Tab-separated table of C-alpha atoms and ligand atoms in Angstrom:
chain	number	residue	atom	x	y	z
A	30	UNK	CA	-16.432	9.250	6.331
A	31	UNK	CA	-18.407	7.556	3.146
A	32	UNK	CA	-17.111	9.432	0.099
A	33	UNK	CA	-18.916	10.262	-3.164
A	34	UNK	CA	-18.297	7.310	-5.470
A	35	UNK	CA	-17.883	7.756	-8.994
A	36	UNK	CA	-20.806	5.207	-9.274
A	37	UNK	CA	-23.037	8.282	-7.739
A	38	UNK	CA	-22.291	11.141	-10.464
A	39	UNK	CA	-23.056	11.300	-13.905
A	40	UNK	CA	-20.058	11.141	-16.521
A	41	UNK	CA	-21.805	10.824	-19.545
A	42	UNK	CA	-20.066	12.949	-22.284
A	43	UNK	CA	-17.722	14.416	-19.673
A	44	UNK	CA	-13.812	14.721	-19.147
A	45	UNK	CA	-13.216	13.033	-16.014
A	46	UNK	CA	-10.262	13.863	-14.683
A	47	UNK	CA	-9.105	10.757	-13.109
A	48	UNK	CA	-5.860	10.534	-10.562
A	49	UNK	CA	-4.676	6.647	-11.631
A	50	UNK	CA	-1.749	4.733	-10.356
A	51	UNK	CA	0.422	3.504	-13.109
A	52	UNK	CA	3.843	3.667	-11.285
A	53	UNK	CA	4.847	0.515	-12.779
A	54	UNK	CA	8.363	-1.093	-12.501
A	55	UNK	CA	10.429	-0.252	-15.526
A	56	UNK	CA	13.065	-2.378	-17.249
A	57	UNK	CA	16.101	-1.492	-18.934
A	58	UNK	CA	15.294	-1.597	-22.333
A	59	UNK	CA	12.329	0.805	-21.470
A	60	UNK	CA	9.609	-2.019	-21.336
A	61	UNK	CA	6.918	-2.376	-18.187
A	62	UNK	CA	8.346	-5.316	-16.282
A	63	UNK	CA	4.809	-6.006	-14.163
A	64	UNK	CA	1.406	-4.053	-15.636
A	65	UNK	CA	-0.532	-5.345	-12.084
A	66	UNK	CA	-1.248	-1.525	-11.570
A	67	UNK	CA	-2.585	-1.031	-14.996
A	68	UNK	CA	-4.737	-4.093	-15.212
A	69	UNK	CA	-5.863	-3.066	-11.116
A	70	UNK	CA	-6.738	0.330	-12.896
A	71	UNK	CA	-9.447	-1.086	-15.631
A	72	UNK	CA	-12.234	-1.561	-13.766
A	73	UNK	CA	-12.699	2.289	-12.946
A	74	UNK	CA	-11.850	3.494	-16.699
A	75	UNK	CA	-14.066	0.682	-18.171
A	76	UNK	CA	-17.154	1.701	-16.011
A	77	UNK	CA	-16.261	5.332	-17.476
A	78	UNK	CA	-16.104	4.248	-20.871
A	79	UNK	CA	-19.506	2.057	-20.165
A	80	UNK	CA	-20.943	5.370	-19.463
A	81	UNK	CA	-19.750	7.079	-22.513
A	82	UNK	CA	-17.399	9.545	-20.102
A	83	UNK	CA	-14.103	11.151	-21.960
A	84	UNK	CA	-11.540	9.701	-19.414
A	85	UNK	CA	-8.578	11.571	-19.025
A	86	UNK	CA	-6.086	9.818	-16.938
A	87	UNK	CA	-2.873	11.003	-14.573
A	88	UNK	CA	-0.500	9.311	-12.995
A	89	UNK	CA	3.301	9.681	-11.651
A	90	UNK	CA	6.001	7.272	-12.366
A	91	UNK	CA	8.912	6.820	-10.091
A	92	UNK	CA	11.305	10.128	-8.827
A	93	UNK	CA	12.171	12.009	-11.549
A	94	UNK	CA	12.120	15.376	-9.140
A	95	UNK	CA	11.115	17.428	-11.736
A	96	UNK	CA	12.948	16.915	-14.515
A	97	UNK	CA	11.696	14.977	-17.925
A	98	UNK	CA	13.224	11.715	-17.790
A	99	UNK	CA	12.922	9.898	-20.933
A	100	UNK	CA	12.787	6.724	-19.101
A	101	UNK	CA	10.201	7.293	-16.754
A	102	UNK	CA	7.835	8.463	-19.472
A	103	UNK	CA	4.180	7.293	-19.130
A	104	UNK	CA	4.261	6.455	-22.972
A	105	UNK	CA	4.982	2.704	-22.602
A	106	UNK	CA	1.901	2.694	-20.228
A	107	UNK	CA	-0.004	4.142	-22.651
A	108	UNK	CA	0.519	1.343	-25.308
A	109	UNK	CA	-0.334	-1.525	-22.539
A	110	UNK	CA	-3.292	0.491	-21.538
A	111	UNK	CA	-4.620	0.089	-25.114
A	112	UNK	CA	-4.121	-3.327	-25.632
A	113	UNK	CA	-5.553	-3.847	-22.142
A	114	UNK	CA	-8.709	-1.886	-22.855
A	115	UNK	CA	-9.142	-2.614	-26.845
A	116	UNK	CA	-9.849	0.993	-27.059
A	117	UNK	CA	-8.134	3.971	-27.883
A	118	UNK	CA	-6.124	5.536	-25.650
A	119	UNK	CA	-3.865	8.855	-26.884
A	120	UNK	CA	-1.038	10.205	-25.096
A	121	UNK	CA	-0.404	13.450	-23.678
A	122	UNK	CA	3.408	14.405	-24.153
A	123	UNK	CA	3.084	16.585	-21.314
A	124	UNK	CA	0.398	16.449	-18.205
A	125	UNK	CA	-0.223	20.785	-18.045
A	126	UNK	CA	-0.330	22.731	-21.168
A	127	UNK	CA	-1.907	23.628	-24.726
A	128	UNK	CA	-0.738	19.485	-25.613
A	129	UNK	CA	-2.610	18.245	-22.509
A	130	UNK	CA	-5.732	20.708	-23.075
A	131	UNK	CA	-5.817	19.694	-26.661
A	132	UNK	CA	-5.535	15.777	-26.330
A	133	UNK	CA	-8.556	16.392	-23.881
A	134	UNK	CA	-10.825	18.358	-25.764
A	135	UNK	CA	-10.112	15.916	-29.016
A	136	UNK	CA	-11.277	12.684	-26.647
A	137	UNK	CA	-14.467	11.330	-28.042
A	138	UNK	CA	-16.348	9.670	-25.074
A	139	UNK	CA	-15.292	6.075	-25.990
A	140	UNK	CA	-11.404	7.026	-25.545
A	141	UNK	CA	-9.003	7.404	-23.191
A	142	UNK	CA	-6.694	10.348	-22.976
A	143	UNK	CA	-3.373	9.543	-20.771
A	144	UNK	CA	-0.952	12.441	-19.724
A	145	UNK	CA	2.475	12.330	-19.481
A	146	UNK	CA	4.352	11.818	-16.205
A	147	UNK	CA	3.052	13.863	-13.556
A	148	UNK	CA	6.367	14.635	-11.339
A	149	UNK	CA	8.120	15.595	-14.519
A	150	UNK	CA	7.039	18.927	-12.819
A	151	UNK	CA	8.425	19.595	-10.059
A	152	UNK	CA	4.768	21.646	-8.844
A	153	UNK	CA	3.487	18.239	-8.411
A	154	UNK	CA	4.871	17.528	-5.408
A	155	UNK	CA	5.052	20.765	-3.988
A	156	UNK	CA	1.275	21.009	-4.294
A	157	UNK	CA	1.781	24.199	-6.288
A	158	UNK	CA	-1.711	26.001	-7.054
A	159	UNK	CA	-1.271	26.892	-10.265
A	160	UNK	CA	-0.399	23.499	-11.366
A	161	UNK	CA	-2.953	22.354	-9.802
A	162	UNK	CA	-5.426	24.614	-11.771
A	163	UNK	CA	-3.743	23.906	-14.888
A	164	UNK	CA	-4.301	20.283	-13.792
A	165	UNK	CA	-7.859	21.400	-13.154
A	166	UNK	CA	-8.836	22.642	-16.807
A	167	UNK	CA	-8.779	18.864	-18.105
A	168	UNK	CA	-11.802	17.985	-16.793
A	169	UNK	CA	-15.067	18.875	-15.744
A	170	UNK	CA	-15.459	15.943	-12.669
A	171	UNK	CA	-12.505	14.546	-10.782
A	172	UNK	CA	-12.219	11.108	-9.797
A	173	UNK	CA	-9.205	9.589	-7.491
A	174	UNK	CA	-8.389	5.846	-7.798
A	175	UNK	CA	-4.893	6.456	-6.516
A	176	UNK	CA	-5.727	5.046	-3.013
A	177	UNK	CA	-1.504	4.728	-2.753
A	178	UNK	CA	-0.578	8.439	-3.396
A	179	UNK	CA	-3.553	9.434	-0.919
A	180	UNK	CA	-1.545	10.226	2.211
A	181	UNK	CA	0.753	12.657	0.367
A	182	UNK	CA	-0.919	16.064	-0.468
A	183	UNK	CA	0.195	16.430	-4.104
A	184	UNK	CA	-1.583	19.100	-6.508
A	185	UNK	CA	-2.948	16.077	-8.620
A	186	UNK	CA	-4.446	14.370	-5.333
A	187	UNK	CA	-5.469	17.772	-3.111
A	188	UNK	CA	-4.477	21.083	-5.016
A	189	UNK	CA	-6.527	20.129	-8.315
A	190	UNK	CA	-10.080	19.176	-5.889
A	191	UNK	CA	-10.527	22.371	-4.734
A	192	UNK	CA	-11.547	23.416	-8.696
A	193	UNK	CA	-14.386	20.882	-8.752
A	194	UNK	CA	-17.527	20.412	-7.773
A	195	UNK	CA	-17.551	16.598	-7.896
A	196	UNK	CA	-14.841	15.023	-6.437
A	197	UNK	CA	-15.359	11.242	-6.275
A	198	UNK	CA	-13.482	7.988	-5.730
A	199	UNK	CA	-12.870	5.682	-8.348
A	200	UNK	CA	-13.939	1.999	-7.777
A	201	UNK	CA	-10.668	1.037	-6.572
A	202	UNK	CA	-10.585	3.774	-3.860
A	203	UNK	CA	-14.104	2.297	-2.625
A	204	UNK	CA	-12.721	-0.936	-2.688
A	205	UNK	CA	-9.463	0.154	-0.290
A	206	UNK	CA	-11.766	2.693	1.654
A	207	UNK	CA	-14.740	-0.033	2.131
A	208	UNK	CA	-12.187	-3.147	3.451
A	209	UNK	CA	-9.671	-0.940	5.234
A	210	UNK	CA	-12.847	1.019	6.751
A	211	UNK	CA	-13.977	-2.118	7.916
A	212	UNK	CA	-11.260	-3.166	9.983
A	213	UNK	CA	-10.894	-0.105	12.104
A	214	UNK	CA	-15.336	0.367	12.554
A	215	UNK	CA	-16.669	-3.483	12.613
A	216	UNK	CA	-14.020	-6.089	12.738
A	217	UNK	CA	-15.064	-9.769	13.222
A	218	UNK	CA	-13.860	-10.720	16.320
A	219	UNK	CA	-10.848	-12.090	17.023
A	220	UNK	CA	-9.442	-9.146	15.249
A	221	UNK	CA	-5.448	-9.664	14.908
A	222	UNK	CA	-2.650	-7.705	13.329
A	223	UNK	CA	0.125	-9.382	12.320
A	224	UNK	CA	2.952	-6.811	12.029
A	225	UNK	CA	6.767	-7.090	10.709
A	226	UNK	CA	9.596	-5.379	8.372
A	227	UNK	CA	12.726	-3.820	9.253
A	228	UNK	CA	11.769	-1.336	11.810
A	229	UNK	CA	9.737	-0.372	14.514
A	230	UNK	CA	10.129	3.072	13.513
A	231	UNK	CA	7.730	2.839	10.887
A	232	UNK	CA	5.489	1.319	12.737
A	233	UNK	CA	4.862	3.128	15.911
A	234	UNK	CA	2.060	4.912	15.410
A	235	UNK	CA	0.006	1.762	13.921
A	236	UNK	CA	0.774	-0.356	16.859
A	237	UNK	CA	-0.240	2.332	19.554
A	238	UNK	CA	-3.542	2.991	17.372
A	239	UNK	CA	-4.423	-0.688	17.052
A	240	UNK	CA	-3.714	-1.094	20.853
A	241	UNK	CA	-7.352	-1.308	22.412
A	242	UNK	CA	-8.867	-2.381	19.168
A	243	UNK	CA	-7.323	-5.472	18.144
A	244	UNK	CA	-7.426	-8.660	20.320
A	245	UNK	CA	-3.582	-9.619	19.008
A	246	UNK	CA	-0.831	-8.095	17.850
A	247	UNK	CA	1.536	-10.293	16.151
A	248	UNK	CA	5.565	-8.871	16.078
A	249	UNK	CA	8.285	-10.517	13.693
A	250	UNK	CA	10.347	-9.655	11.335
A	251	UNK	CA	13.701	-7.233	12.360
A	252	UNK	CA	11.341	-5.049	14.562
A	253	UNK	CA	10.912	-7.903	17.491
A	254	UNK	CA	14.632	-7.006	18.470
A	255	UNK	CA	13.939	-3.759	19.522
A	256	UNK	CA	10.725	-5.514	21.974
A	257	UNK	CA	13.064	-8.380	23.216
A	258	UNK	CA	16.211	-5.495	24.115
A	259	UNK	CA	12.806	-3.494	25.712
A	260	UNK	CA	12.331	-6.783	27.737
A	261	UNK	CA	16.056	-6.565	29.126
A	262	UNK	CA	16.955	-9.849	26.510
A	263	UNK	CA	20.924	-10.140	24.939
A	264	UNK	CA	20.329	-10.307	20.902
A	265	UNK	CA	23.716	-10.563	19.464
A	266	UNK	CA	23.982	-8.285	16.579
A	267	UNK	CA	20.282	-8.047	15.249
A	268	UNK	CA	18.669	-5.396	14.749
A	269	UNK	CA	17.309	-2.841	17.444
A	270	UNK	CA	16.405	0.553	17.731
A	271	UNK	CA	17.956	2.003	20.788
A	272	UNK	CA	16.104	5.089	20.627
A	273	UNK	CA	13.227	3.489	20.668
A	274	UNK	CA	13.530	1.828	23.639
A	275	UNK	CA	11.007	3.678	25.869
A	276	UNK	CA	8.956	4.101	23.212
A	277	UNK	CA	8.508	0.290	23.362
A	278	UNK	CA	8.191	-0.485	26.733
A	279	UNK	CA	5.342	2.407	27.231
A	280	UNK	CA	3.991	0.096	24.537
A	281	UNK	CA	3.982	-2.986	25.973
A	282	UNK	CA	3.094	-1.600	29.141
A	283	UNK	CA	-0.137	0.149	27.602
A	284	UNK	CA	-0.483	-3.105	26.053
A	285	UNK	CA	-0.694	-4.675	29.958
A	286	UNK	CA	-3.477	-2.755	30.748
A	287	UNK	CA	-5.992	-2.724	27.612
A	288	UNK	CA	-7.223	-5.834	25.932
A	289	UNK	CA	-5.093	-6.594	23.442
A	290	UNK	CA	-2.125	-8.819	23.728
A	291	UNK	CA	1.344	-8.587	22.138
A	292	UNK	CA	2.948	-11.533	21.461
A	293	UNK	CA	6.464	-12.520	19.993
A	294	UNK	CA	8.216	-14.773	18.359
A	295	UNK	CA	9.809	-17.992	20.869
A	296	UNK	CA	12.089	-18.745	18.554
A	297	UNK	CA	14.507	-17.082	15.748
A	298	UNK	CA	16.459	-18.171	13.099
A	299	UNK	CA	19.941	-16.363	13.945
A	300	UNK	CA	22.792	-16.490	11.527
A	301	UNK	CA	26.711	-15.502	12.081
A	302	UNK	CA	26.682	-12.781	9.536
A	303	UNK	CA	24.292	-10.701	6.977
A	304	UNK	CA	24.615	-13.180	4.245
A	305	UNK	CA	22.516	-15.510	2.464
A	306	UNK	CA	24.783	-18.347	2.707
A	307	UNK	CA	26.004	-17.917	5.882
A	308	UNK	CA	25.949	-20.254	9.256
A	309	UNK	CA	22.295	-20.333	10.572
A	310	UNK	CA	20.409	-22.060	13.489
A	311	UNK	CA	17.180	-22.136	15.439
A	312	UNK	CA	17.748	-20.954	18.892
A	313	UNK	CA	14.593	-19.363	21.956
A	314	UNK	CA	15.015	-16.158	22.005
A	315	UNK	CA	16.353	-16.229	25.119
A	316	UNK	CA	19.692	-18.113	23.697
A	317	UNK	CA	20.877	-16.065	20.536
A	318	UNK	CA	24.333	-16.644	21.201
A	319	UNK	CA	26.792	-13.458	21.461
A	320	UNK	CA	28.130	-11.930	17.469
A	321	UNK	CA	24.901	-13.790	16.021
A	322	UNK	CA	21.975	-12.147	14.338
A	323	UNK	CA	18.103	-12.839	13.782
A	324	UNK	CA	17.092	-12.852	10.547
A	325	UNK	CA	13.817	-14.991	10.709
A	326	UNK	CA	11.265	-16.662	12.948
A	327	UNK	CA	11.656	-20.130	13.880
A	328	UNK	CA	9.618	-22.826	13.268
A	329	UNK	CA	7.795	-22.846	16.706
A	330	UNK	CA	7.154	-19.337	16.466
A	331	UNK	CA	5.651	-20.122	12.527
A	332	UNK	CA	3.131	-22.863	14.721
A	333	UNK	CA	2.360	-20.609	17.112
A	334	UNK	CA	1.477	-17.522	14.972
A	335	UNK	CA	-0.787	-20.204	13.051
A	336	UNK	CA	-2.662	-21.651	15.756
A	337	UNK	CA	-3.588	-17.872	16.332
A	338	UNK	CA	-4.582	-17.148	12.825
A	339	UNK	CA	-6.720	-20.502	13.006
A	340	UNK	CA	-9.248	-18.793	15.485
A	341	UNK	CA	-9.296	-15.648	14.371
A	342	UNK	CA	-12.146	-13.218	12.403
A	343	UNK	CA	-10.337	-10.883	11.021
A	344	UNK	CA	-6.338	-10.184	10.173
A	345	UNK	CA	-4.196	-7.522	8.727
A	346	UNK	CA	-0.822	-8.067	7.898
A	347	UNK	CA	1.889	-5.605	6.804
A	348	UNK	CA	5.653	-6.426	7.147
A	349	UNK	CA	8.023	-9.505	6.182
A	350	UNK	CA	8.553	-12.191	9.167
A	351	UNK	CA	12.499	-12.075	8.220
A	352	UNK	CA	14.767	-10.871	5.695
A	353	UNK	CA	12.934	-12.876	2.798
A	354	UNK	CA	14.572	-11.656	-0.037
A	355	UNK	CA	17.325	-14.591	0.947
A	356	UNK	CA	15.701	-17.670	0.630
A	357	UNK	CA	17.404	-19.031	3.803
A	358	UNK	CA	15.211	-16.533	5.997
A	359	UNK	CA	12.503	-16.815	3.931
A	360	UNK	CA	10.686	-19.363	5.548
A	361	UNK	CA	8.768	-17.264	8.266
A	362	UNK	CA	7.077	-15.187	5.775
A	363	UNK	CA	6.171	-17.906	3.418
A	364	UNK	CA	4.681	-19.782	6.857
A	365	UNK	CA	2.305	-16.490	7.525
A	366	UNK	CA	1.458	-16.117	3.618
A	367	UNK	CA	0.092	-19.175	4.029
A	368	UNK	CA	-1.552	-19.537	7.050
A	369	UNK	CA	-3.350	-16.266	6.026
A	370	UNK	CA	-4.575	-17.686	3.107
A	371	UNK	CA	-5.912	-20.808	5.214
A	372	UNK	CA	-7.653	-18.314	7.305
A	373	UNK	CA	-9.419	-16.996	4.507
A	374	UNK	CA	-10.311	-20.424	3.318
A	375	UNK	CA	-12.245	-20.905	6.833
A	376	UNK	CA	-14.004	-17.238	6.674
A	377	UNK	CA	-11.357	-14.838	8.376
A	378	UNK	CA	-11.521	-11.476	6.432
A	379	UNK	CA	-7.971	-10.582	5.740
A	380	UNK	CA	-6.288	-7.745	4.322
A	381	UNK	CA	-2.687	-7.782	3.086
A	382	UNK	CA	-0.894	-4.530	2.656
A	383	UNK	CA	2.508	-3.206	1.945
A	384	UNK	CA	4.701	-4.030	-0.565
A	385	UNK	CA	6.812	-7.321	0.924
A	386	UNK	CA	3.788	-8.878	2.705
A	387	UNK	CA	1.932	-8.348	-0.599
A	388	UNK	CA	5.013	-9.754	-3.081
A	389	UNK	CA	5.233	-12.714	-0.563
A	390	UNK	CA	1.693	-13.579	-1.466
A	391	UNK	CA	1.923	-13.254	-4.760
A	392	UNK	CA	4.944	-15.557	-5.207
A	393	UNK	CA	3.049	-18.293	-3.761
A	394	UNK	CA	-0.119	-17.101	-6.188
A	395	UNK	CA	-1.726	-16.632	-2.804
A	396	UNK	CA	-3.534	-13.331	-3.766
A	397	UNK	CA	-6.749	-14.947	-4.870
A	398	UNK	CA	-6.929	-16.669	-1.388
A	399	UNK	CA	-6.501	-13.094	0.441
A	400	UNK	CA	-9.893	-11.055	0.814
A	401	UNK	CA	-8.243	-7.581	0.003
A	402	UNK	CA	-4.825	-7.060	-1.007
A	403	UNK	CA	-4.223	-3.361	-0.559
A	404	UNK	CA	-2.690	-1.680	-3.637
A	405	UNK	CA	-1.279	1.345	-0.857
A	406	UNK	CA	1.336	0.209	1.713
A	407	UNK	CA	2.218	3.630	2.693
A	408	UNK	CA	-1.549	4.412	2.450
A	409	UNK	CA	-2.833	1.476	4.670
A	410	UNK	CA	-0.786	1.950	7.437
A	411	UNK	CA	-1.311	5.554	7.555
A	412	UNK	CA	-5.110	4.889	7.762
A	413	UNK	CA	-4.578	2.182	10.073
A	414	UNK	CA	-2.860	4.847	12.374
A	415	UNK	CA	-5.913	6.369	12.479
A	416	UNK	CA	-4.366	9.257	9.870
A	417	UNK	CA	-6.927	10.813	8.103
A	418	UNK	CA	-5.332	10.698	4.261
A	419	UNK	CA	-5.152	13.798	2.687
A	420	UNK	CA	-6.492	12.555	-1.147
A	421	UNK	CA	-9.625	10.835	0.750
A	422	UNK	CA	-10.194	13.853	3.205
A	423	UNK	CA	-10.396	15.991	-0.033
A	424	UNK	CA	-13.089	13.979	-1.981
A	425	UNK	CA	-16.580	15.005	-1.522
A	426	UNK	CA	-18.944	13.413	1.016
A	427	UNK	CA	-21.437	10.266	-0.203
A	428	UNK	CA	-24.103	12.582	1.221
A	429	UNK	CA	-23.767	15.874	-0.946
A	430	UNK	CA	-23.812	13.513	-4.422
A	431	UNK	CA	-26.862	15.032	-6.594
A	432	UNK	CA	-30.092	13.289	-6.726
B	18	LIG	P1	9.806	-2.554	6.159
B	18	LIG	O1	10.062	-1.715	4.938
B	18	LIG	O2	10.044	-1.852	7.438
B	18	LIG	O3	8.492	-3.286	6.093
B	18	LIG	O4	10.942	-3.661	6.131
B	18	LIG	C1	11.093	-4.609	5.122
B	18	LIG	C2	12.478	-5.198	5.226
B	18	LIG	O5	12.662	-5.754	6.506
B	18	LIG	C3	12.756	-6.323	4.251
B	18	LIG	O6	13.645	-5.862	3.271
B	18	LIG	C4	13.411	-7.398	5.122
B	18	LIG	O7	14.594	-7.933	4.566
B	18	LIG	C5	13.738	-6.658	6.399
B	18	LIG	N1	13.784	-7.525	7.575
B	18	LIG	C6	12.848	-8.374	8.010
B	18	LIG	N2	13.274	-9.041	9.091
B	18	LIG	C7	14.514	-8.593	9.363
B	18	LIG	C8	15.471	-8.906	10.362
B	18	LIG	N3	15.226	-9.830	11.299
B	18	LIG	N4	16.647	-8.250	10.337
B	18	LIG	C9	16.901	-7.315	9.397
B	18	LIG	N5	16.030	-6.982	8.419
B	18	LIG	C10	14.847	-7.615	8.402
């Protein structure tokens, strides 16, 4: 399972081909709106530059399916990444090609090279092999730090490894690898998952791994509706997945019988339409009155789901309490944000991942009160399924790193 670590291979002098994630937000007039993912990058390209390696960096940036879209050109990135670093960094105008293989083979160890938008070919995705060993010619060691592109088998995260030798993680990667790794091999006990969002759908698989090796699963967010309807409970209009039903109660019967307990909210916050100024009320779940629709958790529930938190060792959470983007429903997720963070205060380990659970932190400036905020939603719950991820599988073991 350990991985070669870019710590364990020497760089000096070489082109390290490095798989970064600078999908940044974009605003309209073409300017980054929030560089998080370019400052979370540094640490791995400074240790390069540290060790006088030519890093040459690659990166997608949002869906342009193949086409060159001026707007979703790396170039922008390439500007912040300079004044980030104080050192050079040029720019590829295209990621494949005699540009790319030029900008590379210019790089002086001490500078950065950055290449142009990835999925501006559509080979990218596709995991085409010759892109890939285009890909492969700009550099002589490849490094991932992408730990949120690693469940999708893309030629700059799979096809491009099979042309090297080395094939470590960056820093980041360790970091995601070591505290995600953790929770699934040697939790701190009470171990307990606190899991919401929209769906259950998305979720399945995590909740049927974690069954057996968590002590708690904690539900919220749209995805208890489907449980209570399992459970034979009226929910007005919220959301459920009738599909799903089975599905759910072979859950919570599976659930019955191992050691780890599901528990749900007591109380919802139900509203009389989808609308962030429409009627609301707290009601038990076993009252949400016919036409009405949960949208939070109530205020018992928000106790409850801290007293929990207060005991335990160790807690993951992925997946808004209620539809927080409306700041009537918001209070449920602000209520676990911070009880999280209390935990950590008192020695829990948590991780946060996915993108709400993680934005909900950071609005309350939270993050430096959370032990590991994972930069991968997707990623995290994948491995948390017990998924093996495709851009980790295809790094090199810790154990074949030269001596
Ligand atoms: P997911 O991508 O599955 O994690 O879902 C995130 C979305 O779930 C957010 O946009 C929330 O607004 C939404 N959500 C959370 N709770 C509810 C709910 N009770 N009803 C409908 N949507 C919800």
């Amino acid at each position: 399972m350990k991985k070669l670590s870019v710590q364990d291979i020497e760089v000096r002098d070489r082109r390290v081909l490095m798989r970064v994630d600078f999908n940044v937000p974009i605003n309209e007039a073409g300017r980054i709106a929030d560089d998080t993912r370019v400052r979370a990058a540094l640490s791995t390209v400074k240790f390069l530059l540290s060790k006088g390696a030519r890093p040459v960096l690659m990166s997608h940036l949002g869906r342009p399916k193949g086409k060159v879209q001026p707007q979703l050109s790396l170039r922008p990135v390439a500007q912040r990444l300079q004044e980030l670093l104080s050192a050079p960094v040029r720019f590829a105008e295209d990621c494949v090609g005699e540009n790319a293989v030029a900008a590379g083979n210019a790089a002086r160890s001490g500078e950065v090279v950055l290449l142009e938008n990835l999925r501006f070919h559509e080979a990218e995705t596709r995991n085409d092999e010759d892109f890939a060993r285009d890909l492969a010619q700009l550099g002589d060691v490849y490094v991932n730090d992408a730990f949120g592109t690693a469940h999708r088998a893309h030629a700059s995260t799979v096809g491009v490894t099979r042309h090297f030798e080395e094939r470590a993680s960056g820093l980041l990667m360790d970091k995601e690898l070591e505290n995600l790794g953790s929770l699934l091999y040697s939790p701190g006990r009470p171990f307990l998952a606190i899991l919401g969002g929209a769906k259950v759908s998305g979720k399945i698989e995590i909740i049927e791994n974690l069954i057996g090796k968590v002590d708690s699963v904690l539900i919220g967010g749209g995805m208890a509706f489907t449980f209570f309807r399992a459970l034979g409970l009226d929910v007005g209009e919220s959301l459920v997945e009738e599909t799903l039903l089975d599905t759910v109660q072979a859950i919570l019967e599976r659930a019955k019988s191992s050691s780890t307990q599901i528990i749900l909210p007591e109380d919802v916050v139900v509203a009389d339409r989808f609308d962030a100024h429409a009627q609301k009320q707290e009601v038990l779940v076993t009252d949400i009155p016919e036409g009405w629709r949960g949208l939070d958790i109530g205020t018992r529930t928000c106790r409850r789901f801290a007293e929990h938190l207060e005991s335990a060792a160790t807690v993951f959470w992925n997946g808004p309490m209620g539809v927080f983007e409306m700041e009537a429903f918001a209070k449920g997720t602000r209520s676990v944000a911070r009880s999280v963070a209390r935990s950590t205060d008192h020695g829990c380990r948590t991780v946060v991942g996915g993108g709400d659970s993680v934005a909900a932190i950071t609005s309350l400036d939270l993050q430096n009160r959370i032990t590991h905020v994972s930069t991968g939603g997707g990623a995290s719950l994948e491995f948390l399924a017990g998924k093996s991820l495709p851009g980790v599988e295809a790094l090199s073991d810790a154990r074949s790193a030269p001596v």
